[in-house]
Amino acid sequence: MSKKVLVLAEAREGALRNVSYEAIAAGKQISNGGEVVSVLLGDSVQGLTAELGKYGADRVITVEHPHLKQYTSDGYGQALLAVIEQENPQAIVFGHTALGKDISPKIASKLQIGLVSDVTAIEGEGDAAVYIRPIYSGKAFEKVKVKDGIEFVTIRPNNIAPFAKDDSKSADVSSLSVDITNLRTIIKEVVRKSSEGVDLSEAKVVIAGGRGVKSEEGFAPLKELADVLGGAVGASRGACDADYCDYSLQIGQTGKVVTPDLYIAAGISGAIQHLAGMSNSKIIVAINKDPEANIFKVADYGIVGDLFEVIPMLTEEFKQLKVNA
Amino acid sequence: MNIYVLVKRTFDTEEKIVVSGGKIQEDGAEFIINPYDEYAIEEAIQVRDAQGGEVTVLTLGGEDAEKQLRTALAMGADKAVLINIEDDVEELDQFTAAQIISEYLKDKNADLILAGNVAIDGGSGQVGPRVAELLGINYVTTITNLEIDGTSVSIKRDVEGDTEVLETSLPLLVTAQQGLNEPRYPSLPGIMKAKKKPLEEVELDDLDIDEDDVEAKTETLEIYLPPKKEAGKVLEGELADQVKELVQLLHSEAKVV
C-alpha cells in the first residue's frame, strides 16, 4: 500500500538544512509510491519552497506566523498538529536535529503513537519498512518496526542520501493559516557559538582535536584544514575539559554524534566514549604521536606523527589537490 | 517545592556490548545511573537546597533498579519510587514508559520534573517530553543552566552548540545536558542515610493501568553489532610522503575528498 508521508523541512539562518532533503528521500521510500508532503514553518519562508520541489517533494505546505520565527515547542506543536490534522498522513519524518528531537516526542505523545528516533537507515518500503537505529551509543544497532498507527521517525542527519537536485521538478505549494497562541516559552536570545563555518552534525568532513592539541591556539591549524575541505572542527572531551575549546564542539557519548564522510582525529587517543560519537563515520583518519593509541584501531588510515607537523602539510597538499582538480 | 527526577538504570559506559540470540547480554555487566540523569539529580538537589522542598527520584524497571535509586538517595534525594513493571510488561517502548510514568505523576502536583536529555542505552530522548505533554505542562530540553525565582524560570539550553536563553514558568519539565552542573559523589554519611530513606514500590495495578492500554507501539525485531572494521592502514616512510599518500588515498581510493 502506498502512503502519504509528511516530512519536516528545517531552515537555519534563512537557508534549508540538508536534512530537509534527506527527509524527503526517506519519505519517498516509506511512501512506496505515495505522496511526500514537505512542511515548512517560519515567519517568512515562501522563498525556500522551490528548493523542496527540486529535491523531490510532491507538495509543500507552509505555515507562516510571527510566532514561528523562532522555534518553541508550543508554536511548532500547534502548527504541525494543524497540518497533520488537515493532511492525515500515514507516516511522518523529521530530522533528528535539536529541533526534531525536541518537538517529535510532543507530537507523538499528543497523537498517542510510537516514534522511532535517530534512524540511520531504512530497509524495505511502505508497510514493510524497517528502521535501523544505533543503540548503546553506536556500539550496537537495532531494527525496529512500527506495529500500528502512524509511522513516525526522526532521521539522523548525514545518513540517508537525498535525491539529486532536479531543476525541472517543482512542487505544488499551499499555505495553511494557523492561530498560534499561548506560548509558554519566550526566547530571549540565541548566543551563536557554532555559527562560523559548517554545522558540525551535518558536516561532510570533520577535523577533531584532542588533548594533543595542547592549547586553544592549537586548534588554529585544524580550523585551517577544515576551511580548505569545507568541513567543521570538533573535539574530544579531553580537549574540552582542558578548556582548549568550547563544549559545543565535543564529540562523543556525551556531546555530539557525527557521521561524516571523512573524520580526521588529531591528537585524540580514542577513548571508548569518544569512539561512540564518531565510529560510524565513513572514513576515519588518525594522526597521533603514540602508535599504540586506541584510535588507530578504528582508523582506516593512520599517520604516526606530530599533528602540528602533519596537519599543516595536509592542508597544503589538499590545497594543491584543489588547484589541480 | 515538589521536585521529581526521572532516572534510568543503564549499562556502564565502559561495558563491552555482547549480543546473543538477538538480545544484549546483561549477565555480569555493571549498571549505573544514566549519566545525563545524574545531572538532573544534582540540579534537583541544588534547587531544593536553595528553595526548600523535597526531591523524589522515580524509575521504571525491575527490582534491580533499587540500587540506582539508593545511589540517588545517597547523593541527597529525599524519597524514591520504583514503578516495578517486571511482571506486567514484556515489551516496552517510549510510549509505554511515558504513559506509565505520567499516570503515576498526574496527581502528584510536581512543580519541577527533571530528567536526563537522553539515555545512553536506548538513546531516543523521548520519555521526558512525552511525560510533560501527557501532564499538560511545558518542557525545555538539553538545559545547561536553570534559575528559579518564584514561579518564573530562566533557562539556558544547548541547541547544537548555540546557547538559547529563554524564560518560562513552573510547573515545568526540563531535561539535563552536560555542563548543567558537576554531579556530586555520594558521601559515606549519605550512603548510610540513604538506607533509611523511603523507597516506595508500585505496580501497574496500583496505578489502575491495564497493560493492554500501554502496549508498545513499536517493536524491536533484531539487535546486532556493527560489522567489525578491518584493521586500518598505518602509513610508513618519510612524513612528507605519508601526507602525499594519505591525500591520494582519500581522493582516489576512499573518494571522500
Coordinates of C-alpha atoms in Angstrom, one line a residue:
Chain A
M1 CA 0.0 0.0 0.0
S2 CA 1.3 3.4 -0.8
K3 CA 1.4 6.0 2.0
K4 CA 1.1 9.7 2.2
V5 CA 4.2 10.9 4.1
L6 CA 4.6 14.3 5.8
V7 CA 8.2 15.4 6.1
L8 CA 9.5 18.4 8.0
A9 CA 11.8 20.9 6.3
E10 CA 14.1 22.8 8.6
A11 CA 15.6 26.2 7.8
R12 CA 18.6 27.7 9.6
E13 CA 19.7 31.3 9.0
G14 CA 17.5 31.7 6.0
A15 CA 18.6 28.5 4.2
L16 CA 17.2 25.0 4.2
R17 CA 19.3 22.4 6.1
N18 CA 20.3 19.3 4.2
V19 CA 18.3 17.1 6.5
S20 CA 15.2 18.6 4.9
Y21 CA 16.2 16.9 1.6
E22 CA 17.2 13.7 3.3
A23 CA 13.8 13.6 5.0
I24 CA 12.2 13.9 1.5
A25 CA 14.2 10.9 0.3
A26 CA 13.4 8.9 3.4
G27 CA 9.7 9.9 3.0
K28 CA 9.7 8.7 -0.6
Q29 CA 11.0 5.3 0.4
I30 CA 8.4 4.9 3.2
S31 CA 5.7 6.2 0.9
N32 CA 6.1 3.3 -1.5
G33 CA 4.9 5.4 -4.5
G34 CA 2.7 7.7 -2.4
E35 CA 2.8 11.4 -2.0
V36 CA 5.6 13.2 0.0
V37 CA 4.4 16.5 1.5
S38 CA 7.1 18.8 2.9
V39 CA 6.1 21.1 5.7
L40 CA 7.9 24.4 6.2
L41 CA 7.3 26.7 9.2
G42 CA 8.5 30.2 9.9
D43 CA 7.6 33.8 9.8
S44 CA 8.6 34.2 6.1
V45 CA 9.5 31.1 4.2
Q46 CA 8.0 31.4 0.7
G47 CA 11.4 31.9 -0.8
L48 CA 12.5 28.4 0.2
T49 CA 9.7 26.3 -1.2
A50 CA 11.0 25.8 -4.7
E51 CA 14.1 24.0 -3.4
L52 CA 12.0 21.4 -1.8
G53 CA 10.3 20.6 -5.1
K54 CA 13.6 20.3 -6.8
Y55 CA 14.7 17.7 -4.2
G56 CA 11.6 15.5 -4.7
A57 CA 8.8 16.8 -2.6
D58 CA 5.4 16.4 -4.3
R59 CA 3.8 19.2 -2.3
V60 CA 4.9 21.8 0.1
I61 CA 2.7 23.3 2.9
T62 CA 3.9 26.4 4.6
V63 CA 2.6 27.8 7.9
E64 CA 3.7 31.4 8.4
H65 CA 3.3 33.3 11.6
P66 CA 5.3 35.8 13.6
H67 CA 5.4 33.3 16.5
L68 CA 7.1 30.8 14.3
K69 CA 10.2 33.0 13.6
Q70 CA 11.9 31.2 16.5
Y71 CA 11.3 27.6 17.4
T72 CA 9.2 26.9 20.5
S73 CA 7.7 23.5 21.2
D74 CA 4.3 25.2 21.7
G75 CA 4.4 27.2 18.5
Y76 CA 5.7 24.4 16.3
G77 CA 3.5 21.9 18.0
Q78 CA 0.3 23.8 17.2
A79 CA 1.4 24.4 13.6
L80 CA 2.4 20.8 13.0
L81 CA -0.7 19.3 14.6
A82 CA -2.8 21.6 12.4
V83 CA -1.0 20.3 9.3
I84 CA -1.3 16.7 10.4
E85 CA -5.0 17.1 11.1
Q86 CA -5.5 18.6 7.6
E87 CA -3.4 16.1 5.8
N88 CA -4.0 12.9 7.8
P89 CA -0.6 11.3 6.8
Q90 CA 0.2 7.7 7.3
A91 CA 3.8 8.4 8.0
I92 CA 5.9 11.4 9.3
V93 CA 9.6 12.1 9.0
F94 CA 11.5 14.7 10.9
G95 CA 15.3 15.3 11.2
H96 CA 16.9 14.1 14.4
T97 CA 18.2 17.6 15.0
A98 CA 17.9 19.8 18.1
L99 CA 14.5 20.9 16.8
G100 CA 13.4 17.5 15.7
K101 CA 14.4 15.8 18.9
D102 CA 12.6 18.5 20.9
I103 CA 9.3 18.5 19.0
S104 CA 8.8 14.9 17.9
P105 CA 8.0 13.3 21.3
K106 CA 5.4 16.1 21.9
I107 CA 3.6 15.3 18.6
A108 CA 3.9 11.5 19.2
S109 CA 2.5 11.8 22.7
K110 CA -0.3 14.1 21.5
L111 CA -1.2 11.6 18.8
Q112 CA -0.7 8.6 21.1
I113 CA 1.6 6.9 18.6
G114 CA 5.1 5.4 18.5
L115 CA 8.2 7.2 17.4
V116 CA 11.4 5.7 16.1
S117 CA 14.1 8.2 16.9
D118 CA 17.6 8.7 15.3
V119 CA 17.1 6.4 12.3
T120 CA 20.3 5.9 10.2
A121 CA 18.9 3.6 7.5
I122 CA 15.6 2.3 6.2
E123 CA 15.1 -1.2 4.8
G124 CA 12.1 -2.1 2.7
E125 CA 9.3 0.2 1.5
G126 CA 5.8 1.0 2.5
D127 CA 4.3 -1.3 5.1
A128 CA 7.4 -3.4 5.1
A129 CA 9.6 -0.5 6.1
V130 CA 12.1 -1.5 8.9
Y131 CA 14.1 1.2 10.7
I132 CA 17.7 0.8 11.7
R133 CA 19.0 2.9 14.6
P134 CA 22.1 2.9 16.7
I135 CA 21.8 2.0 20.4
Y136 CA 24.3 2.0 23.2
S137 CA 25.9 5.0 21.6
G138 CA 26.6 3.2 18.3
K139 CA 28.1 0.1 20.0
A140 CA 25.1 -1.8 18.6
F141 CA 22.2 -1.4 16.2
E142 CA 18.5 -2.4 16.4
K143 CA 15.9 -3.0 13.7
V144 CA 12.6 -1.5 14.6
K145 CA 9.2 -1.6 13.0
V146 CA 6.0 0.3 13.9
K147 CA 3.3 -2.1 15.0
D148 CA 0.3 0.1 14.4
G149 CA -0.7 3.7 13.9
I150 CA 1.2 6.4 12.0
E151 CA 4.8 5.5 11.2
F152 CA 6.7 8.4 12.8
V153 CA 10.5 8.5 12.6
T154 CA 13.3 11.0 13.0
I155 CA 16.4 10.5 10.8
R156 CA 20.0 11.3 11.8
P157 CA 21.5 13.9 9.6
N158 CA 24.0 12.8 7.0
N159 CA 23.0 9.2 6.8
I160 CA 20.2 8.9 4.3
A161 CA 21.2 10.2 0.9
P162 CA 19.0 12.9 -0.6
F163 CA 17.9 12.7 -4.2
A164 CA 20.0 14.7 -6.7
K165 CA 18.7 18.1 -7.3
D166 CA 16.5 18.3 -10.4
D167 CA 15.8 21.9 -11.5
S168 CA 13.0 20.7 -13.8
K169 CA 10.9 19.5 -10.9
S170 CA 8.6 21.6 -8.8
A171 CA 6.1 21.0 -6.0
D172 CA 2.6 22.4 -5.5
V173 CA 2.8 25.0 -2.8
S174 CA -0.1 25.8 -0.5
S175 CA -0.2 27.6 2.8
L176 CA -2.2 26.9 5.9
S177 CA -3.2 29.6 8.3
V178 CA -2.8 28.5 12.0
D179 CA -3.6 30.6 15.0
I180 CA -0.5 30.3 17.2
T181 CA -1.4 31.2 20.8
N182 CA -0.4 30.8 24.4
L183 CA 3.3 30.2 24.0
R184 CA 4.7 29.1 27.4
T185 CA 8.3 29.7 26.5
I186 CA 9.7 33.1 25.5
I187 CA 13.1 33.0 23.7
K188 CA 15.1 36.0 24.9
E189 CA 18.3 35.5 23.0
V190 CA 20.3 33.0 21.0
V191 CA 24.0 33.1 21.5
R192 CA 25.7 31.7 18.4
K193 CA 28.8 29.8 19.1
S194 CA 28.7 27.5 16.2
S195 CA 27.7 30.0 13.5
E196 CA 31.1 30.3 12.0
G197 CA 31.6 27.7 9.4
V198 CA 29.8 24.4 8.8
D199 CA 27.3 22.8 11.2
L200 CA 29.2 20.0 13.0
S201 CA 26.4 17.5 12.9
E202 CA 25.8 17.9 9.2
A203 CA 29.4 18.4 8.0
K204 CA 30.8 16.0 5.4
V205 CA 34.3 16.5 6.8
V206 CA 35.2 16.8 10.5
I207 CA 38.6 17.6 11.8
A208 CA 38.7 16.8 15.5
G209 CA 41.4 17.7 18.1
G210 CA 42.1 16.0 21.4
R211 CA 44.4 16.7 24.3
G212 CA 47.3 16.5 21.8
V213 CA 46.2 19.9 20.5
K214 CA 47.6 21.3 23.8
S215 CA 46.0 24.8 23.8
E216 CA 43.3 26.9 22.4
E217 CA 45.7 28.3 19.8
G218 CA 46.5 24.7 18.8
F219 CA 43.1 24.4 17.1
A220 CA 44.1 27.0 14.5
P221 CA 45.8 24.6 12.1
L222 CA 42.8 22.3 12.4
K223 CA 40.5 25.1 11.6
E224 CA 42.6 26.0 8.5
L225 CA 42.4 22.4 7.3
A226 CA 38.6 22.3 7.9
D227 CA 38.2 25.5 5.9
V228 CA 40.1 24.0 2.9
L229 CA 38.0 20.9 3.0
G230 CA 34.7 22.8 3.7
G231 CA 34.4 20.9 7.0
A232 CA 33.8 21.6 10.6
V233 CA 36.1 21.4 13.7
G234 CA 35.2 19.1 16.6
A235 CA 37.0 18.0 19.7
S236 CA 37.3 15.2 22.2
R237 CA 36.1 15.5 25.8
G238 CA 39.7 15.8 26.9
A239 CA 40.2 18.9 24.8
C240 CA 37.0 20.5 26.1
D241 CA 37.8 19.6 29.8
A242 CA 41.2 21.2 29.4
D243 CA 39.5 24.4 28.1
Y244 CA 41.1 24.3 24.7
C245 CA 37.7 24.7 23.1
D246 CA 34.0 25.1 23.8
Y247 CA 31.9 22.1 24.9
S248 CA 29.7 22.8 21.8
L249 CA 32.5 21.1 19.8
Q250 CA 32.6 17.9 21.9
I251 CA 32.1 14.7 20.0
G252 CA 31.4 11.5 21.9
Q253 CA 29.0 9.7 24.2
T254 CA 28.2 12.9 25.9
G255 CA 28.3 15.6 23.2
K256 CA 27.6 15.2 19.6
V257 CA 27.4 12.1 17.4
V258 CA 28.7 12.7 14.0
T259 CA 28.9 10.5 10.9
P260 CA 30.8 12.5 8.2
D261 CA 32.3 11.0 5.1
L262 CA 35.7 11.9 6.5
Y263 CA 36.7 12.2 10.1
I264 CA 40.3 13.2 10.9
A265 CA 41.2 12.6 14.5
A266 CA 44.3 14.7 15.5
G267 CA 45.9 14.1 18.9
I268 CA 42.9 12.0 20.1
S269 CA 43.7 8.8 21.9
G270 CA 40.4 7.2 21.2
A271 CA 38.7 6.5 24.5
I272 CA 35.6 4.4 24.1
Q273 CA 33.3 7.3 24.9
H274 CA 34.8 9.3 22.1
L275 CA 34.5 6.4 19.6
A276 CA 30.8 6.3 20.5
G277 CA 30.5 9.7 18.9
M278 CA 32.3 9.1 15.6
S279 CA 33.0 5.4 14.9
N280 CA 30.2 5.3 12.3
S281 CA 32.0 7.9 10.1
K282 CA 32.6 6.6 6.6
I283 CA 36.4 7.1 6.6
I284 CA 38.5 7.7 9.7
V285 CA 42.0 9.1 9.7
A286 CA 44.1 9.0 12.8
I287 CA 47.0 11.3 13.5
N288 CA 48.8 10.6 16.7
K289 CA 52.3 10.5 18.1
D290 CA 51.6 7.3 20.0
P291 CA 51.5 4.3 17.7
E292 CA 49.7 2.3 20.4
A293 CA 46.8 4.9 20.6
N294 CA 43.4 3.2 20.6
I295 CA 42.2 5.5 17.8
F296 CA 44.4 3.6 15.2
K297 CA 42.2 0.5 15.8
V298 CA 39.2 2.2 14.3
A299 CA 41.0 4.2 11.7
D300 CA 41.1 3.4 8.0
Y301 CA 44.3 5.3 7.6
G302 CA 46.8 6.4 10.2
I303 CA 49.9 8.5 10.4
V304 CA 52.1 8.2 13.4
G305 CA 53.5 11.7 13.9
D306 CA 53.1 15.1 15.4
L307 CA 49.8 16.7 14.4
F308 CA 51.5 20.1 14.3
E309 CA 53.7 18.9 11.6
V310 CA 51.2 16.7 9.8
I311 CA 48.1 18.9 9.7
P312 CA 49.7 21.9 8.0
M313 CA 51.3 19.6 5.4
L314 CA 47.9 18.0 4.8
T315 CA 46.4 21.5 4.4
E316 CA 49.0 22.3 1.8
E317 CA 48.5 19.0 0.0
F318 CA 44.7 19.4 -0.2
K319 CA 45.1 23.0 -1.5
Q320 CA 47.3 21.5 -4.3
L321 CA 44.7 18.9 -5.0
K322 CA 42.1 21.6 -5.4
V323 CA 44.3 23.6 -7.6
N324 CA 44.9 20.6 -9.9
A325 CA 41.3 19.5 -9.9
Chain B
M1 CA 9.0 22.9 46.0
N2 CA 7.8 19.5 44.9
I3 CA 10.6 18.1 42.7
Y4 CA 10.7 14.8 40.8
V5 CA 13.6 13.3 38.9
L6 CA 13.1 10.6 36.3
V7 CA 16.1 8.3 36.3
K8 CA 17.1 5.2 34.3
R9 CA 19.3 2.3 35.1
T10 CA 21.7 1.8 32.2
F11 CA 24.8 -0.1 31.2
D12 CA 28.1 1.3 32.4
T13 CA 29.6 3.4 29.6
E14 CA 32.8 1.2 29.7
E15 CA 30.9 -2.0 29.2
K16 CA 31.5 -4.1 26.1
I17 CA 28.3 -4.9 24.4
V18 CA 27.7 -8.6 23.7
V19 CA 24.8 -9.8 21.6
S20 CA 23.5 -13.3 21.8
G21 CA 20.2 -14.6 20.5
G22 CA 19.3 -11.2 19.2
K23 CA 19.5 -9.7 22.7
I24 CA 22.0 -7.7 24.6
Q25 CA 23.7 -9.9 27.2
E26 CA 23.3 -8.3 30.6
D27 CA 24.9 -11.0 32.7
G28 CA 27.8 -9.7 34.7
A29 CA 27.6 -6.2 33.3
E30 CA 28.0 -3.2 35.5
F31 CA 25.0 -0.9 35.7
I32 CA 24.9 2.8 36.6
I33 CA 22.5 5.7 36.7
N34 CA 22.3 7.1 33.2
P35 CA 25.0 9.8 33.2
Y36 CA 22.6 12.6 32.0
D37 CA 20.2 11.7 34.8
E38 CA 23.0 12.4 37.3
Y39 CA 23.0 16.0 36.2
A40 CA 19.2 16.0 36.7
I41 CA 19.6 14.6 40.2
E42 CA 22.3 17.1 41.1
E43 CA 20.3 20.0 39.8
A44 CA 17.2 18.8 41.8
I45 CA 19.2 18.7 45.0
Q46 CA 20.6 22.2 44.4
V47 CA 17.2 23.6 43.7
R48 CA 15.8 22.0 46.8
D49 CA 18.7 23.3 48.9
A50 CA 18.1 26.8 47.6
Q51 CA 14.3 26.9 47.6
G52 CA 13.3 24.2 50.1
G53 CA 11.0 21.3 49.3
E54 CA 11.5 17.7 48.5
V55 CA 13.2 15.6 45.8
T56 CA 11.7 12.3 44.7
V57 CA 13.6 10.1 42.3
L58 CA 11.5 7.8 40.2
T59 CA 12.4 5.0 37.9
L60 CA 10.6 2.4 35.8
G61 CA 12.0 -1.1 35.8
G62 CA 12.6 -4.1 37.9
E63 CA 13.9 -4.9 41.4
D64 CA 17.5 -4.4 40.1
A65 CA 16.9 -0.7 39.7
E66 CA 16.7 -0.3 43.5
K67 CA 20.4 0.0 43.6
Q68 CA 20.4 3.1 41.4
L69 CA 17.6 4.6 43.4
R70 CA 19.6 4.1 46.6
T71 CA 22.6 5.8 44.9
A72 CA 20.4 8.8 44.1
L73 CA 19.1 8.9 47.7
A74 CA 22.8 8.8 48.9
M75 CA 23.5 11.8 46.7
G76 CA 20.8 13.7 48.6
A77 CA 17.4 12.9 47.1
D78 CA 14.7 12.5 49.8
K79 CA 12.5 9.8 48.5
A80 CA 12.4 7.2 45.8
V81 CA 9.7 5.5 43.8
L82 CA 10.2 2.3 41.8
I83 CA 7.4 1.5 39.3
N84 CA 8.0 -2.2 39.1
I85 CA 6.9 -3.5 35.7
E86 CA 8.9 -6.7 35.8
D87 CA 5.9 -9.0 36.0
D88 CA 3.5 -7.0 33.9
V89 CA 5.2 -5.6 30.9
E90 CA 7.0 -7.7 28.4
E91 CA 7.8 -5.3 25.7
L92 CA 8.0 -1.6 26.4
D93 CA 8.8 1.3 24.2
Q94 CA 8.9 5.1 24.9
F95 CA 5.2 5.3 24.5
T96 CA 4.7 2.6 27.2
A97 CA 7.2 4.2 29.6
A98 CA 5.8 7.7 29.3
Q99 CA 2.2 6.5 29.7
I100 CA 3.0 4.7 32.9
I101 CA 5.2 7.4 34.4
S102 CA 2.7 10.2 33.7
E103 CA -0.1 8.1 35.2
Y104 CA 1.9 7.9 38.4
L105 CA 2.7 11.7 38.3
K106 CA -0.7 13.0 37.3
D107 CA -1.9 13.7 40.8
K108 CA 1.4 14.4 42.4
N109 CA 1.4 18.2 41.7
A110 CA 5.0 18.3 40.8
D111 CA 6.4 21.9 40.4
L112 CA 9.5 20.8 38.7
I113 CA 10.4 17.5 36.9
L114 CA 13.9 16.8 35.8
A115 CA 15.3 14.1 33.6
G116 CA 18.4 13.4 31.5
N117 CA 18.1 14.6 27.9
V118 CA 18.8 11.1 26.6
A119 CA 19.6 7.7 28.0
I120 CA 22.8 6.3 26.7
D121 CA 21.3 2.8 26.0
G122 CA 18.2 3.4 24.0
G123 CA 19.2 6.9 23.0
S124 CA 15.8 8.2 21.9
G125 CA 15.3 11.1 24.3
Q126 CA 11.6 10.8 24.1
V127 CA 10.3 10.0 27.5
G128 CA 10.8 13.4 29.2
P129 CA 8.9 15.5 26.7
R130 CA 6.3 12.8 26.3
V131 CA 5.6 12.8 30.0
A132 CA 5.3 16.6 30.0
E133 CA 2.9 16.6 27.2
L134 CA 0.7 13.9 28.9
L135 CA 0.8 16.0 32.1
G136 CA -0.1 19.1 30.2
I137 CA 3.0 21.0 31.4
N138 CA 5.7 22.8 29.4
Y139 CA 9.1 21.3 28.9
V140 CA 12.6 22.5 27.9
T141 CA 15.2 20.0 26.7
T142 CA 19.0 20.0 26.9
I143 CA 19.3 22.7 29.5
T144 CA 22.7 23.9 30.7
N145 CA 21.5 26.5 33.3
L146 CA 18.4 26.8 35.5
E147 CA 17.4 29.7 37.6
I148 CA 14.1 29.8 39.5
D149 CA 12.5 32.9 41.1
G150 CA 9.1 32.2 42.5
T151 CA 7.3 30.6 39.6
S152 CA 9.4 32.3 37.0
V153 CA 12.2 30.2 35.4
S154 CA 15.2 31.4 33.4
I155 CA 16.9 28.8 31.4
K156 CA 19.9 28.4 29.1
R157 CA 19.8 25.5 26.7
D158 CA 22.2 23.9 24.3
V159 CA 21.0 23.9 20.7
E160 CA 23.6 22.1 18.6
G161 CA 26.3 24.2 20.2
D162 CA 24.4 27.5 20.3
T163 CA 23.0 28.8 23.6
E164 CA 19.4 29.7 23.7
V165 CA 18.3 32.0 26.6
L166 CA 14.6 31.6 27.5
E167 CA 12.0 32.3 30.1
T168 CA 9.1 30.2 31.2
S169 CA 7.3 29.3 34.4
L170 CA 6.5 26.4 36.7
P171 CA 5.2 23.7 36.5
L172 CA 7.9 22.6 34.1
L173 CA 9.8 19.5 32.9
V174 CA 13.4 20.0 32.0
T175 CA 16.0 17.6 30.5
A176 CA 19.6 18.0 31.5
Q177 CA 22.5 18.4 29.1
Q178 CA 26.2 18.0 30.0
G179 CA 27.5 21.3 31.5
L180 CA 24.5 21.9 33.7
N181 CA 26.5 21.1 36.9
E182 CA 29.1 18.7 38.3
P183 CA 27.2 15.8 39.9
R184 CA 28.4 15.0 43.4
Y185 CA 29.6 11.6 44.5
P186 CA 27.6 10.0 47.4
S187 CA 29.3 10.7 50.7
L188 CA 29.7 7.9 53.3
P189 CA 27.2 9.5 55.6
G190 CA 24.9 10.0 52.6
I191 CA 25.1 6.3 51.8
M192 CA 24.3 5.4 55.5
K193 CA 21.3 7.8 55.5
A194 CA 20.1 6.5 52.1
K195 CA 19.4 3.1 53.6
K196 CA 16.7 4.6 55.8
K197 CA 15.1 6.9 53.3
P198 CA 11.7 5.8 52.0
L199 CA 11.6 3.8 48.8
E200 CA 8.1 3.1 47.6
E201 CA 7.4 0.3 45.1
V202 CA 4.3 0.4 42.9
E203 CA 3.0 -1.8 40.2
L204 CA 0.6 -1.3 37.3
D205 CA -2.4 -2.5 39.4
D206 CA -1.7 0.2 42.0
L207 CA -1.9 2.8 39.1
D208 CA -5.1 1.2 37.7
I209 CA -3.3 0.6 34.4
D210 CA -4.2 -2.2 32.1
E211 CA -1.1 -3.4 30.3
D212 CA -3.0 -3.6 27.1
D213 CA -3.6 0.1 27.2
V214 CA 0.1 0.9 27.3
E215 CA 1.2 -1.8 24.8
A216 CA 4.3 -0.7 22.9
K217 CA 3.6 0.9 19.5
T218 CA 7.0 -0.2 18.1
E219 CA 8.8 -3.5 18.1
T220 CA 12.4 -4.3 18.1
L221 CA 13.0 -7.1 15.5
E222 CA 16.7 -7.6 15.9
I223 CA 19.7 -6.3 17.7
Y224 CA 23.1 -6.7 16.2
L225 CA 26.7 -5.4 16.4
P226 CA 28.2 -3.2 13.8
P227 CA 30.4 -5.0 11.3
K228 CA 33.9 -5.3 12.6
K229 CA 36.2 -2.9 10.9
E230 CA 39.2 -4.3 9.2
A231 CA 42.5 -3.0 10.6
G232 CA 43.4 0.3 9.0
K233 CA 46.5 1.1 7.1
V234 CA 49.2 2.9 9.1
L235 CA 51.3 4.7 6.6
E236 CA 55.1 4.5 6.6
G237 CA 58.1 6.3 5.2
E238 CA 59.1 10.0 5.2
L239 CA 56.4 12.1 6.8
A240 CA 56.0 14.3 3.7
D241 CA 55.5 11.2 1.5
Q242 CA 53.0 9.8 4.0
V243 CA 51.0 13.0 3.8
K244 CA 51.0 12.9 0.0
E245 CA 50.0 9.2 0.1
L246 CA 47.2 9.9 2.5
V247 CA 45.7 12.7 0.3
Q248 CA 45.9 10.4 -2.7
L249 CA 44.2 7.5 -0.8
L250 CA 41.4 9.8 0.4
H251 CA 41.0 11.2 -3.1
S252 CA 41.3 8.1 -5.3
E253 CA 40.6 5.0 -3.0
A254 CA 38.2 6.3 -0.4
K255 CA 36.8 9.0 -2.7
V256 CA 35.8 11.2 0.2
V257 CA 37.5 14.4 -1.0

